[in-house]
Amino acid sequence: MFLTYLIKVALCWTAFYLLYAGLFRSETFFSANRFYLLGSLVLGALLPLVPEQLFFLQEPELVSYTLQPIVVGVDQIGQAAAGFGDAAGGGFRWMQLLSTVYLLGMAVATSRFAWGIWQLYKLRKNAAIEKAAGYTIYHTDKPHLPFSFFRGLYWSRHFQTDEVSRQNILRHEEAHIFQWHSLDVMVAELAAMLLWWFPIARLYRKEIKTTHEYLADEHVTRWFSKKEYGRLLLRQSQSGMQVAISNAIFSSQLKRRIIMMTRTKSPRWAQLKYLAALPLMAFLFFSFASSGNEETSAASDAGTTSSDMLEAVADTIPDDGSDPVFKVVDEPPMFSGCDQIEDEKKRRECADEMMLNYIFKNIKYPADAREKGIEGIVVVNFIVEKDGSVSAPKVVRSLHPSLDQEALRIVENMPDWTPGKSKGKPVRVAYNMPLKFKLDPNDKDAVIPAYFPSCAKAQDRKKCSAEVIMKHLMENLKYPEQAKKEGIQGNVVLKLVIDKKGKVEAKEVIKSLHPACDQAAKDAVKGLPKMVPARKGKKTVATEMVLPISFRMSDDEEK
């Protein structure tokens, strides 16, 4: 969230700065330029936040989150658990890397600023103080150029000049002091620290300081000759030690300053150019307002638990025409079963684990999709209602009919959740749940077992085929009378062969019980319906099956 905000601020500052560089920088309206630079800097930091306050004043009834993709299939428990571990902060992620780099850069920029303050403190601590009209002059022992900072003017005893030049310098620094230029510098420094990686922030700082010099130069040349003042600047252009956050008379923008001093004043009608900022402000304002309405988000960055995932797989939020979609929620819903845990972090971790356990225990990779080698992501959208119930499940990203149906089945049969809350009140929360169906690479070349045609749409074809065989044997298996008379009971184990055309036949008796029982078992198998043959890749292959057949007499028959 914060990194997204920084990017929006960077976009605002870029737009405002380009407008300044293209239209305003060459004008001699120095006070207006100062106001524009400082105002656009502050406005650029606020615009990304304003739409939320204006467009989302009402309490939300529906918010939206996207869960971490859950892997179904190969090593599903281990992979998905690892995925949630990463999302919860256990793994290394790009968002964590970006956050770390940002904070390190922020620390360096802050250190630079703190070093400038420390320099000022050391100069001020050992300086002799002289009170002037509205400010204080600090006579320092260390060699440096004259500069000002807020209500203090710092003048080194090592800096010597004639009286006229001294008065010029004093008037220049008084302009910085009485016009509160140091306050602008502090704002610019804060912006440069906030977006230390962004060159426009540093250009803003440079332009603000340059505009300060224009204003101070303008102030001095009201009483002194521009020609003599320009010569003073040229004579003293060799810079000594300069404090980074100060206002110094002899800055590096000397050529630009002299040009602006000698330039003809801009005509008054040129002030109309500043109206160009209004449509730009409106464009940025409504652009962020629109994006604020369309975004679905959670706590980013991207270390949060699965209930707070930001990786949007489908930008689809249910809309029934009455419930608004909102951006944030104070307490996201949690999967049920962990309400007794008091610590919120541990409770959410438990809820994530409970949801994973529910999914892995109940979900099955549809046989027809496995058979065809279909892999990919199905996204199911559903709503956790105010009472915690799950409603309106629908597939918003389809992959294959059987996979879609399995994903829907899992969501439809979910137990009630602990509802989400906003400002202490239950709210409706929309979720996008991505289920990633993935096959084991080693299984792609494995043999797909044969099955009966009536089991084609069954989730578990093996179980279905076993039931077909069981039903057939119950209807067709006959207990030999000779075996009954002799009291023979037990199992006959047959090895069946399903050929490339799906025909089933008994190949051999692996375990014999009695010649009559063995034959009865073979005869019963002969009537089995034709199966869909096994496949390896795209080729049909013959396979074998071991079939135990039990011969048991009832109590009456035994008597």
Coordinates of C-alpha atoms in Angstrom, one line a residue:
M1 CA 0.0 0.0 0.0
F2 CA 2.7 2.5 1.0
L3 CA 4.8 1.8 -2.1
T4 CA 1.8 2.2 -4.3
Y5 CA 1.2 5.6 -2.6
L6 CA 4.8 6.6 -3.3
I7 CA 4.4 5.7 -7.0
K8 CA 1.3 7.9 -7.2
V9 CA 3.1 10.8 -5.5
A10 CA 6.0 10.4 -8.0
L11 CA 3.5 10.6 -10.9
C12 CA 2.0 13.8 -9.4
W13 CA 5.3 15.4 -8.9
T14 CA 6.5 14.5 -12.3
A15 CA 3.4 16.0 -14.0
F16 CA 3.6 19.2 -11.9
Y17 CA 7.4 19.6 -12.4
L18 CA 7.1 19.1 -16.2
L19 CA 4.4 21.8 -16.3
Y20 CA 6.7 24.1 -14.3
A21 CA 9.8 23.5 -16.4
G22 CA 7.8 24.0 -19.6
L23 CA 5.7 27.1 -18.7
F24 CA 6.7 28.8 -15.5
R25 CA 10.5 28.5 -14.9
S26 CA 11.5 31.2 -17.4
E27 CA 9.1 33.8 -16.0
T28 CA 10.1 36.5 -13.5
F29 CA 7.2 35.8 -11.2
F30 CA 9.5 34.5 -8.5
S31 CA 6.9 34.6 -5.7
A32 CA 4.4 32.8 -7.8
N33 CA 6.9 30.2 -8.8
R34 CA 7.9 29.6 -5.2
F35 CA 4.2 29.2 -4.3
Y36 CA 3.7 26.8 -7.2
L37 CA 6.7 24.7 -6.4
L38 CA 5.9 24.4 -2.7
G39 CA 2.2 24.0 -3.3
S40 CA 2.5 21.3 -6.0
L41 CA 5.0 19.5 -3.8
V42 CA 2.4 19.3 -0.9
L43 CA -0.5 18.8 -3.2
G44 CA 1.2 15.9 -5.0
A45 CA 1.6 14.2 -1.7
L46 CA -2.1 14.7 -0.8
L47 CA -3.8 14.0 -4.1
P48 CA -3.4 10.2 -3.9
L49 CA -5.1 10.3 -0.5
V50 CA -7.9 12.8 -1.1
P51 CA -10.2 10.6 -3.3
E52 CA -10.5 8.0 -0.6
Q53 CA -11.9 10.6 1.8
L54 CA -14.3 12.1 -0.7
F55 CA -15.6 9.1 -2.6
F56 CA -15.8 6.6 0.2
L57 CA -17.4 8.4 3.1
Q58 CA -20.0 5.8 3.7
E59 CA -19.3 2.7 5.7
P60 CA -18.6 -0.2 3.3
E61 CA -20.9 -3.2 3.1
L62 CA -18.7 -5.1 0.7
V63 CA -15.0 -5.3 0.5
S64 CA -12.8 -7.6 -1.6
Y65 CA -9.7 -9.7 -1.1
T66 CA -7.8 -12.2 -3.2
L67 CA -6.3 -15.3 -1.5
Q68 CA -2.9 -16.7 -2.2
P69 CA -3.2 -19.4 -5.0
I70 CA -3.6 -22.8 -3.5
V71 CA -1.9 -25.7 -5.2
V72 CA -4.0 -28.8 -5.8
G73 CA -2.3 -31.9 -7.1
V74 CA 1.4 -32.6 -6.9
D75 CA 2.7 -32.3 -3.4
Q76 CA -0.2 -30.0 -2.7
I77 CA 0.1 -29.7 1.0
G78 CA 3.8 -29.0 1.1
Q79 CA 3.7 -26.5 -1.8
A80 CA 0.7 -24.6 -0.6
A81 CA 1.9 -24.5 3.0
A82 CA 5.2 -23.1 1.7
G83 CA 3.3 -20.5 -0.3
F84 CA 1.3 -19.4 2.7
G85 CA 4.5 -19.4 4.7
D86 CA 6.1 -17.0 2.2
A87 CA 3.0 -14.8 2.2
A88 CA 3.1 -14.6 6.0
G89 CA 6.7 -13.5 6.0
G90 CA 8.5 -16.7 6.2
G91 CA 9.9 -16.6 2.6
F92 CA 11.7 -14.0 0.7
R93 CA 9.6 -12.0 -1.7
W94 CA 10.1 -9.1 -4.1
M95 CA 7.9 -6.8 -2.1
Q96 CA 10.1 -7.5 1.0
L97 CA 13.2 -6.7 -1.1
L98 CA 11.8 -3.5 -2.4
S99 CA 10.7 -2.4 1.1
T100 CA 14.1 -3.2 2.5
V101 CA 15.9 -1.3 -0.2
Y102 CA 13.5 1.7 0.2
L103 CA 14.1 1.8 4.0
L104 CA 17.9 1.6 3.5
G105 CA 17.8 4.5 1.1
M106 CA 15.5 6.4 3.4
A107 CA 18.0 5.8 6.2
V108 CA 20.9 7.2 4.1
A109 CA 18.9 10.2 3.1
T110 CA 17.8 10.9 6.7
S111 CA 21.4 10.5 7.8
R112 CA 22.5 13.2 5.3
F113 CA 19.8 15.5 6.6
A114 CA 20.8 14.8 10.2
W115 CA 24.5 15.5 9.3
G116 CA 23.5 18.9 8.0
I117 CA 21.6 19.7 11.3
W118 CA 24.7 18.5 13.3
Q119 CA 26.9 20.8 11.3
L120 CA 24.7 23.7 12.2
Y121 CA 24.6 22.7 15.8
K122 CA 28.4 22.6 16.0
L123 CA 28.7 26.0 14.4
R124 CA 26.1 27.6 16.6
K125 CA 27.4 26.0 19.8
N126 CA 30.8 27.8 19.6
A127 CA 29.7 31.0 17.9
A128 CA 29.6 34.5 19.2
I129 CA 26.1 35.9 19.2
E130 CA 25.1 39.3 17.8
K131 CA 21.4 40.4 18.0
A132 CA 20.1 42.1 14.8
A133 CA 16.7 43.5 13.9
G134 CA 14.5 40.4 13.8
Y135 CA 17.2 37.7 13.7
T136 CA 20.5 36.6 15.2
I137 CA 24.0 36.7 13.7
Y138 CA 26.3 33.9 14.7
H139 CA 30.0 34.7 14.3
T140 CA 31.7 31.3 13.8
D141 CA 35.4 30.3 14.0
K142 CA 35.2 27.8 11.1
P143 CA 35.8 29.0 7.5
H144 CA 32.6 28.9 5.4
L145 CA 30.5 31.2 3.3
P146 CA 27.7 33.4 4.8
F147 CA 24.4 31.5 5.0
S148 CA 21.1 31.7 6.9
F149 CA 18.9 29.1 8.5
F150 CA 15.5 30.2 9.8
R151 CA 16.2 33.2 12.1
G152 CA 19.9 32.7 12.2
L153 CA 22.6 34.2 10.0
Y154 CA 26.0 32.4 10.2
W155 CA 29.0 34.5 9.4
S156 CA 32.6 33.2 9.6
R157 CA 35.3 35.4 11.1
H158 CA 37.5 34.2 8.3
F159 CA 35.2 35.7 5.6
Q160 CA 36.4 39.3 5.0
T161 CA 34.8 41.8 2.5
D162 CA 34.3 45.5 2.0
E163 CA 31.4 47.3 3.6
V164 CA 29.3 47.6 0.5
S165 CA 29.6 43.9 -0.3
R166 CA 28.8 43.2 3.4
Q167 CA 25.6 45.1 3.1
N168 CA 24.7 43.3 -0.1
I169 CA 25.2 40.0 1.6
L170 CA 23.2 41.0 4.7
R171 CA 20.3 42.2 2.6
H172 CA 20.4 38.9 0.6
E173 CA 20.3 36.8 3.7
E174 CA 17.7 38.9 5.4
A175 CA 15.4 38.2 2.4
H176 CA 15.9 34.4 3.1
I177 CA 15.2 35.0 6.8
F178 CA 12.2 37.2 6.6
Q179 CA 10.6 35.3 3.7
W180 CA 11.0 32.0 5.7
H181 CA 12.9 30.3 2.9
S182 CA 14.3 27.7 5.3
L183 CA 10.8 26.4 5.9
D184 CA 10.5 25.7 2.1
V185 CA 13.9 24.0 2.2
M186 CA 12.8 21.7 5.1
V187 CA 9.7 20.7 3.1
A188 CA 11.9 20.0 0.0
E189 CA 14.4 18.0 2.1
L190 CA 11.5 15.9 3.5
A191 CA 10.2 15.2 0.0
A192 CA 13.7 14.3 -1.2
M193 CA 14.0 11.9 1.8
L194 CA 10.6 10.4 1.2
L195 CA 11.3 9.7 -2.5
W196 CA 15.1 9.5 -2.3
W197 CA 15.1 7.2 -5.4
F198 CA 13.2 9.6 -7.5
P199 CA 15.2 12.3 -9.4
I200 CA 12.2 14.7 -9.7
A201 CA 12.2 15.1 -5.9
R202 CA 15.8 16.3 -6.1
L203 CA 15.0 18.6 -9.0
Y204 CA 12.2 20.1 -6.9
R205 CA 14.7 20.8 -4.1
K206 CA 17.1 22.4 -6.5
E207 CA 14.4 24.6 -8.2
I208 CA 13.0 25.7 -4.8
K209 CA 16.5 26.8 -3.7
T210 CA 17.1 28.5 -7.0
T211 CA 13.9 30.4 -6.7
H212 CA 14.9 31.5 -3.2
E213 CA 18.0 33.0 -4.7
Y214 CA 16.0 34.8 -7.4
L215 CA 13.8 36.3 -4.6
A216 CA 16.8 37.3 -2.5
D217 CA 18.6 38.8 -5.5
E218 CA 15.5 40.7 -6.4
H219 CA 15.3 42.0 -2.9
V220 CA 19.0 43.2 -2.9
T221 CA 18.8 44.9 -6.3
R222 CA 16.0 47.1 -5.2
W223 CA 18.7 49.1 -3.2
F224 CA 21.9 48.2 -4.9
S225 CA 23.2 48.3 -8.4
K226 CA 22.6 45.1 -10.4
K227 CA 26.0 45.5 -12.0
E228 CA 27.9 45.8 -8.8
Y229 CA 25.9 43.0 -7.2
G230 CA 26.7 40.7 -10.1
R231 CA 30.4 41.5 -9.8
L232 CA 30.2 40.6 -6.1
L233 CA 28.6 37.2 -7.0
L234 CA 31.3 36.5 -9.6
R235 CA 34.2 37.5 -7.2
Q236 CA 32.8 35.2 -4.5
S237 CA 31.8 32.3 -6.7
Q238 CA 34.6 30.1 -5.3
S239 CA 32.7 28.2 -2.7
G240 CA 34.0 27.0 0.6
M241 CA 32.3 24.7 3.1
Q242 CA 28.5 25.0 2.7
V243 CA 25.9 23.4 4.8
A244 CA 23.5 21.2 2.8
I245 CA 20.2 22.5 4.2
S246 CA 21.2 26.2 4.4
N247 CA 20.5 29.2 2.2
A248 CA 23.8 30.6 1.0
I249 CA 24.3 33.7 -1.2
F250 CA 27.0 32.1 -3.4
S251 CA 25.1 29.1 -4.8
S252 CA 26.1 27.0 -7.8
Q253 CA 23.3 28.4 -10.0
L254 CA 25.2 31.7 -10.6
K255 CA 24.7 31.9 -14.4
R256 CA 21.0 31.5 -14.1
R257 CA 20.8 34.0 -11.3
I258 CA 22.6 36.7 -13.3
I259 CA 20.4 36.0 -16.4
M260 CA 17.2 36.3 -14.3
M261 CA 18.5 39.6 -12.6
T262 CA 19.0 41.2 -16.0
R263 CA 15.9 39.8 -17.7
T264 CA 13.0 42.0 -18.6
K265 CA 10.1 41.6 -16.3
S266 CA 7.5 39.2 -17.6
P267 CA 4.2 40.9 -18.8
R268 CA 1.3 40.6 -16.4
W269 CA -0.8 38.6 -18.9
A270 CA 1.8 35.8 -18.6
Q271 CA 0.4 35.1 -15.1
L272 CA -2.5 33.4 -16.9
K273 CA -0.1 30.6 -17.7
Y274 CA -0.6 29.4 -14.1
L275 CA -4.2 28.5 -14.8
A276 CA -2.8 25.5 -16.8
A277 CA -2.2 23.9 -13.4
L278 CA -6.0 23.7 -12.8
P279 CA -6.8 21.1 -15.5
L280 CA -3.7 19.1 -14.5
M281 CA -4.9 19.0 -10.9
A282 CA -8.4 18.0 -12.0
F283 CA -7.0 15.2 -14.2
L284 CA -4.8 13.8 -11.4
F285 CA -7.6 14.1 -8.9
F286 CA -10.2 12.2 -10.9
S287 CA -7.6 9.7 -12.2
F288 CA -6.9 8.6 -8.6
A289 CA -10.6 8.8 -7.7
S290 CA -11.3 6.3 -10.5
S291 CA -8.5 4.0 -9.6
G292 CA -9.7 4.1 -6.0
N293 CA -13.1 2.9 -7.0
E294 CA -11.8 0.1 -9.1
E295 CA -9.0 -1.3 -6.9
T296 CA -9.5 -4.3 -4.8
S297 CA -6.8 -4.5 -2.1
A298 CA -5.7 -5.9 1.2
A299 CA -3.0 -5.2 3.7
S300 CA 0.4 -5.5 0.3
D301 CA 2.8 -6.4 0.5
A302 CA 3.3 -7.3 -0.4
G303 CA 4.1 -9.8 4.6
T304 CA 0.6 -10.7 5.3
T305 CA -1.4 -13.8 5.9
S306 CA -3.5 -15.5 3.3
S307 CA -6.6 -13.6 4.4
D308 CA -4.8 -10.4 3.4
M309 CA -3.3 -11.4 0.0
L310 CA -2.8 -8.8 -2.7
E311 CA -1.8 -10.9 -5.6
A312 CA -5.0 -10.4 -7.7
V313 CA -5.6 -13.3 -10.0
A314 CA -9.0 -12.1 -11.3
D315 CA -10.3 -8.5 -11.1
T316 CA -13.9 -9.6 -10.6
I317 CA -16.0 -8.5 -7.7
P318 CA -19.7 -9.4 -7.4
D319 CA -22.1 -6.5 -7.8
D320 CA -25.7 -6.9 -6.9
G321 CA -26.5 -3.3 -7.6
S322 CA -26.9 -2.3 -4.0
D323 CA -23.7 -3.1 -2.1
P324 CA -20.8 -0.8 -2.7
V325 CA -17.3 -2.2 -3.2
F326 CA -14.8 -0.7 -0.7
K327 CA -11.1 -0.6 -0.4
V328 CA -10.2 -1.6 3.2
V329 CA -11.6 -3.5 6.1
D330 CA -10.4 -3.3 9.7
E331 CA -10.7 -7.0 10.5
P332 CA -10.8 -9.4 7.5
P333 CA -12.8 -12.6 7.9
M334 CA -11.1 -15.8 9.1
F335 CA -11.8 -19.4 8.4
S336 CA -13.7 -21.0 11.4
G337 CA -12.2 -23.2 14.1
C338 CA -9.7 -20.9 15.7
D339 CA -11.9 -18.4 17.6
Q340 CA -10.6 -19.6 20.9
I341 CA -7.1 -18.3 20.3
E342 CA -6.6 -14.8 21.8
D343 CA -3.5 -13.7 20.0
E344 CA -4.7 -12.3 16.6
K345 CA -1.6 -13.2 14.6
K346 CA -1.7 -16.8 15.9
R347 CA -5.4 -16.9 15.3
R348 CA -5.0 -15.9 11.7
E349 CA -2.2 -18.4 11.2
C350 CA -4.4 -21.1 12.6
A351 CA -7.3 -20.0 10.4
D352 CA -5.1 -20.2 7.3
E353 CA -4.0 -23.7 8.3
M354 CA -7.6 -24.8 8.9
M355 CA -8.6 -23.6 5.5
L356 CA -5.8 -25.5 3.9
N357 CA -6.6 -28.6 5.8
Y358 CA -10.3 -28.3 4.7
I359 CA -9.3 -27.9 1.0
F360 CA -6.7 -30.7 1.0
K361 CA -9.0 -33.1 2.8
N362 CA -11.9 -32.6 0.4
I363 CA -10.7 -31.6 -3.0
K364 CA -9.9 -34.1 -5.7
Y365 CA -8.2 -33.7 -9.0
P366 CA -10.9 -34.7 -11.5
A367 CA -9.9 -37.8 -13.4
D368 CA -10.8 -36.6 -16.8
A369 CA -8.7 -33.4 -16.4
R370 CA -5.8 -35.5 -15.0
E371 CA -6.2 -37.9 -17.9
K372 CA -6.0 -35.0 -20.4
G373 CA -3.1 -33.4 -18.6
I374 CA -5.0 -30.2 -17.9
E375 CA -3.3 -27.8 -15.5
G376 CA -3.9 -24.2 -14.5
I377 CA -5.8 -21.9 -12.2
V378 CA -9.5 -21.7 -11.5
V379 CA -10.7 -18.6 -9.6
V380 CA -13.8 -18.8 -7.6
N381 CA -15.4 -15.7 -6.3
F382 CA -17.6 -15.8 -3.2
I383 CA -18.9 -13.6 -0.4
V384 CA -18.5 -14.0 3.3
E385 CA -21.7 -12.6 4.6
K386 CA -22.2 -10.6 7.8
D387 CA -23.2 -13.8 9.7
G388 CA -20.1 -15.6 8.4
S389 CA -21.9 -17.8 5.9
V390 CA -20.5 -18.3 2.4
S391 CA -22.8 -17.1 -0.5
A392 CA -22.8 -16.5 -4.2
P393 CA -19.9 -18.7 -5.3
K394 CA -19.2 -18.4 -9.0
V395 CA -16.2 -19.2 -11.3
V396 CA -14.7 -15.9 -12.5
R397 CA -11.8 -17.6 -14.2
S398 CA -12.6 -20.9 -15.9
L399 CA -10.2 -23.7 -16.9
H400 CA -12.1 -26.9 -17.6
P401 CA -15.7 -27.9 -16.7
S402 CA -14.7 -30.6 -14.3
L403 CA -12.1 -28.5 -12.6
D404 CA -14.5 -25.5 -12.4
Q405 CA -17.1 -27.8 -10.8
E406 CA -14.7 -29.2 -8.3
A407 CA -13.5 -25.7 -7.2
L408 CA -17.2 -24.6 -6.9
R409 CA -18.0 -27.7 -4.8
I410 CA -15.2 -27.0 -2.4
V411 CA -16.4 -23.4 -1.8
E412 CA -20.1 -24.3 -1.6
N413 CA -19.5 -26.9 1.1
M414 CA -17.3 -24.5 3.2
P415 CA -18.3 -24.1 6.8
D416 CA -19.2 -20.6 8.1
W417 CA -16.3 -18.1 8.6
T418 CA -15.8 -15.6 11.3
P419 CA -17.2 -12.5 9.6
G420 CA -15.1 -9.5 8.8
K421 CA -15.6 -6.2 10.6
S422 CA -15.2 -2.5 9.8
K423 CA -15.4 0.0 12.6
G424 CA -16.5 -2.8 14.9
K425 CA -19.5 -3.8 12.7
P426 CA -19.8 -7.0 10.6
V427 CA -19.4 -6.3 6.8
R428 CA -19.8 -8.4 3.7
V429 CA -16.4 -9.4 2.2
A430 CA -15.9 -10.7 -1.3
Y431 CA -13.1 -13.1 -1.9
N432 CA -11.3 -14.4 -5.0
M433 CA -9.9 -17.9 -4.3
P434 CA -7.4 -19.1 -6.9
L435 CA -7.1 -22.9 -7.0
K436 CA -4.0 -24.0 -9.0
F437 CA -4.4 -27.5 -10.3
K438 CA -1.0 -29.0 -11.1
L439 CA 0.0 -32.5 -12.1
D440 CA 3.2 -34.2 -11.0
P441 CA 5.6 -34.1 -14.0
N442 CA 6.3 -37.8 -13.5
D443 CA 2.6 -38.6 -13.8
K444 CA 2.2 -37.0 -17.2
D445 CA 3.7 -40.1 -18.8
A446 CA 2.2 -42.5 -16.3
V447 CA -0.5 -45.0 -17.4
I448 CA -4.1 -43.8 -17.0
P449 CA -6.0 -46.8 -15.6
A450 CA -8.9 -48.3 -17.5
Y451 CA -12.4 -47.5 -16.3
F452 CA -16.0 -48.4 -17.2
P453 CA -17.9 -46.0 -19.5
S454 CA -20.5 -45.3 -16.8
C455 CA -17.7 -43.9 -14.6
A456 CA -16.4 -41.3 -17.1
K457 CA -17.8 -38.4 -15.2
A458 CA -17.0 -39.8 -11.7
Q459 CA -14.6 -37.9 -9.5
D460 CA -13.0 -41.2 -8.5
R461 CA -13.1 -43.5 -11.5
K462 CA -11.2 -46.3 -9.7
K463 CA -13.7 -46.4 -6.9
C464 CA -16.6 -46.2 -9.4
S465 CA -15.2 -49.0 -11.5
A466 CA -14.7 -51.2 -8.4
E467 CA -18.4 -50.7 -7.5
V468 CA -19.4 -51.7 -11.1
I469 CA -17.4 -54.9 -10.7
M470 CA -18.9 -55.6 -7.3
K471 CA -22.4 -55.1 -8.5
H472 CA -21.7 -57.4 -11.5
L473 CA -20.3 -60.2 -9.3
M474 CA -23.2 -60.0 -6.9
E475 CA -25.6 -60.5 -9.8
N476 CA -23.6 -63.1 -11.7
L477 CA -21.3 -65.0 -9.4
K478 CA -22.6 -68.5 -8.5
Y479 CA -21.4 -70.5 -5.6
P480 CA -20.7 -74.1 -6.9
E481 CA -22.9 -76.7 -5.2
Q482 CA -19.9 -79.2 -5.0
A483 CA -17.9 -76.6 -3.0
K484 CA -20.9 -75.9 -0.8
K485 CA -21.3 -79.6 0.0
E486 CA -17.6 -79.9 0.8
G487 CA -17.8 -76.7 3.0
I488 CA -15.3 -74.9 0.9
Q489 CA -15.0 -71.2 1.8
G490 CA -12.3 -68.6 1.0
N491 CA -10.9 -66.3 -1.7
V492 CA -10.1 -66.9 -5.3
V493 CA -7.6 -64.3 -6.6
L494 CA -7.6 -63.7 -10.4
K495 CA -5.3 -61.7 -12.6
L496 CA -7.5 -59.8 -15.1
V497 CA -6.2 -58.4 -18.4
I498 CA -7.9 -55.3 -20.0
D499 CA -6.6 -55.3 -23.6
K500 CA -6.1 -52.3 -25.9
K501 CA -9.8 -52.4 -26.9
G502 CA -11.1 -52.5 -23.3
K503 CA -12.1 -56.2 -23.3
V504 CA -11.8 -57.8 -19.8
E505 CA -10.8 -61.4 -19.4
A506 CA -9.3 -63.6 -16.7
K507 CA -5.7 -64.4 -17.5
E508 CA -4.8 -66.7 -14.7
V509 CA -5.7 -67.8 -11.1
I510 CA -3.1 -66.3 -8.8
K511 CA -4.6 -68.0 -5.7
S512 CA -6.7 -71.1 -6.1
L513 CA -9.5 -72.2 -3.7
H514 CA -11.2 -75.1 -5.4
P515 CA -11.4 -76.1 -9.1
A516 CA -15.2 -75.4 -9.1
C517 CA -14.8 -72.0 -7.3
D518 CA -11.9 -71.0 -9.6
Q519 CA -14.0 -71.7 -12.7
A520 CA -17.1 -69.9 -11.2
A521 CA -14.9 -66.8 -10.7
K522 CA -13.6 -67.0 -14.3
D523 CA -17.2 -67.4 -15.6
A524 CA -18.4 -64.4 -13.6
V525 CA -15.7 -62.2 -15.0
K526 CA -16.5 -63.1 -18.6
G527 CA -19.7 -61.1 -18.4
L528 CA -18.1 -57.8 -17.3
P529 CA -18.9 -54.9 -19.7
K530 CA -16.3 -53.5 -21.9
M531 CA -14.0 -50.9 -20.3
V532 CA -12.4 -47.7 -21.7
P533 CA -8.8 -49.0 -22.2
A534 CA -5.9 -47.6 -20.3
R535 CA -3.7 -45.0 -21.9
K536 CA -0.1 -44.0 -21.7
G537 CA 0.3 -40.6 -23.3
K538 CA -1.9 -40.7 -26.4
K539 CA -1.6 -44.4 -26.9
T540 CA -4.0 -47.1 -25.5
V541 CA -2.2 -49.9 -23.7
A542 CA -3.2 -53.2 -22.2
T543 CA -3.2 -53.4 -18.4
E544 CA -3.6 -56.0 -15.7
M545 CA -5.8 -56.0 -12.6
V546 CA -5.8 -58.2 -9.5
L547 CA -9.3 -59.2 -8.4
P548 CA -10.0 -61.1 -5.2
I549 CA -13.4 -62.9 -5.2
S550 CA -14.7 -64.2 -1.9
F551 CA -16.8 -67.3 -1.5
R552 CA -18.7 -67.4 1.8
M553 CA -21.7 -69.4 3.0
S554 CA -24.4 -68.1 5.2
D555 CA -24.9 -69.7 8.7
D556 CA -27.9 -71.7 7.4
E557 CA -25.9 -73.1 4.4
E558 CA -23.0 -74.1 6.8
K559 CA -25.5 -76.1 8.9

